Amino acid sequence: MLARRLLSLGLLTLAACDSANDSATADTADTADTADDHGPPPEVIGVDVLELEIPGSLHVQGLALPARMFVPRYADLATTAQSAVLVMHGSGGLTRMPDGSEVDRPCSAELEPQFARWGQRLAELGHVVLMPASYDARGFCDRYDDEARIPADFDDDRERLVARVYDLDASSRFLCMRPEVDCDRLGLLGFSHGASTVMLSQHWELGRALDDYATGEGAGLDIIVRSPPPGAPQFSLAIGYYPGCGLESVVHFGLDASVDPGALFFPATDLYIEHGSADPLIEDCSSADGQGRRQLQSAAVAAARGVPDRYHIAVHAGADHGFDNAGTPGSDEGSGSQRPEDIAARDAALDATLAHLADALVAAID
């Protein structure tokens, strides 16, 4: 197992081992004062970044996953385990393309700036942050810029989505093995393809959906499709930035919950989606901006069961894909689009995300 510890700011190497509501401010109004209910959190004075490996024994496919873990460093020794956030990267991968200096790894050791920022900001708030590198584990770095190295059992959109659900499952089990993590306070955050993975992983009938898929369309894939084993940790909330909600038809698109609500998509926990109205991937996510079939399915299941809808979506006017990465390259805010719509969406979504995480994960510190 890799066990290199990096200090995040200097990256100095050390030795170590309800219904959904389409609104940019949806569902955040009552979360602002939650942290005050539990007293002040311990003071974070720094962040350690571990480069490690999630063992293949935890993975449905037996695959070991390289990962980064951001761990808060406290002024006083923490006496309780901390909340944790599992982060799933998008199609650009977790780390940069190789620069020629790599010897025993397929990609650069440098994180994409988007994920360096997210890991740092969440750890500074007291969350342990785990980021599995799905692509590095399979010998390539970027879905589009590194296609030649994508293996045959991962070169299909359906294969990628199902296999990354297994990555997420293994990563969640690994988090709960860490002594610094409170397994009762787990959050889930994904971006683009990682957000689609988050959505599918949190489908309330995931095992049934995968088992059905395995005997249908999934039978033609280059991977064996099966339900993850029982005993996976439960997340307190899930957040997805600009996912594609089609889920590669692993979950059917029907809308009649009176016939079989178990065949419809419904989140196993509160799911908060941050999307942009200019993003084509919004089609199946928002009923106000497309067919919104997943939103409609979730509402139908909630109505049939007589429970609150756990599907919440905020749509940011004019924002495009990847808006959380908006900002001047090299700045602390971002390294992508400088469009005002994307910057406004970035800031509003960040405020909402941090409020949701605080609401669901903060707890009293003895």
PDB file of C-alpha atoms in Angstrom, residues 5 17 48-50 52 69-74 77-85 126-130 174-186 365:
ATOM      1  CA  ARG A   5       2.027  11.764   3.289  1.00  0.00           C
ATOM      2  CA  CYS A  17       0.891   5.244   5.671  1.00  0.00           C
ATOM      3  CA  ASP A  48      -2.364  16.475   5.645  1.00  0.00           C
ATOM      4  CA  VAL A  49      -2.841  14.744   2.299  1.00  0.00           C
ATOM      5  CA  LEU A  50      -2.226  11.009   2.204  1.00  0.00           C
ATOM      6  CA  LEU A  52      -2.733   5.614  -0.409  1.00  0.00           C
ATOM      7  CA  MET A  69      -7.145  11.439   1.562  1.00  0.00           C
ATOM      8  CA  PHE A  70      -7.235  14.932   3.061  1.00  0.00           C
ATOM      9  CA  VAL A  71      -7.058  14.778   6.859  1.00  0.00           C
ATOM     10  CA  PRO A  72      -7.598  17.813   9.120  1.00  0.00           C
ATOM     11  CA  ARG A  73      -4.787  18.577  11.571  1.00  0.00           C
ATOM     12  CA  TYR A  74      -6.041  20.083  14.830  1.00  0.00           C
ATOM     13  CA  LEU A  77      -5.601  16.265  19.579  1.00  0.00           C
ATOM     14  CA  ALA A  78      -9.064  15.275  18.359  1.00  0.00           C
ATOM     15  CA  THR A  79     -10.720  12.949  20.852  1.00  0.00           C
ATOM     16  CA  THR A  80     -13.560  11.865  18.573  1.00  0.00           C
ATOM     17  CA  ALA A  81     -13.699  10.469  15.062  1.00  0.00           C
ATOM     18  CA  GLN A  82     -14.541  13.041  12.410  1.00  0.00           C
ATOM     19  CA  SER A  83     -17.135  13.289   9.656  1.00  0.00           C
ATOM     20  CA  ALA A  84     -15.996  12.268   6.181  1.00  0.00           C
ATOM     21  CA  VAL A  85     -16.824  13.099   2.583  1.00  0.00           C
ATOM     22  CA  GLY A 126     -13.082  19.403   9.712  1.00  0.00           C
ATOM     23  CA  HIS A 127     -14.114  16.690   7.256  1.00  0.00           C
ATOM     24  CA  VAL A 128     -11.850  13.799   6.305  1.00  0.00           C
ATOM     25  CA  VAL A 129     -11.980  13.688   2.490  1.00  0.00           C
ATOM     26  CA  LEU A 130     -11.338  10.572   0.397  1.00  0.00           C
ATOM     27  CA  PHE A 174     -12.446   1.695   3.357  1.00  0.00           C
ATOM     28  CA  LEU A 175     -13.493   5.009   4.945  1.00  0.00           C
ATOM     29  CA  CYS A 176     -15.287   3.165   7.724  1.00  0.00           C
ATOM     30  CA  MET A 177     -12.116   1.193   8.491  1.00  0.00           C
ATOM     31  CA  ARG A 178     -10.193   4.405   9.227  1.00  0.00           C
ATOM     32  CA  PRO A 179      -9.934   5.242  12.942  1.00  0.00           C
ATOM     33  CA  GLU A 180     -10.216   8.983  12.265  1.00  0.00           C
ATOM     34  CA  VAL A 181     -13.605   8.573  10.546  1.00  0.00           C
ATOM     35  CA  ASP A 182     -17.045   8.476  12.151  1.00  0.00           C
ATOM     36  CA  CYS A 183     -18.937   6.039   9.934  1.00  0.00           C
ATOM     37  CA  ASP A 184     -22.263   7.461  11.079  1.00  0.00           C
ATOM     38  CA  ARG A 185     -21.394  10.823   9.488  1.00  0.00           C
ATOM     39  CA  LEU A 186     -20.564  10.176   5.852  1.00  0.00           C
ATOM     40  CA  ILE A 365     -17.528  17.451  20.016  1.00  0.00           C
TER      41      ILE A 365
END
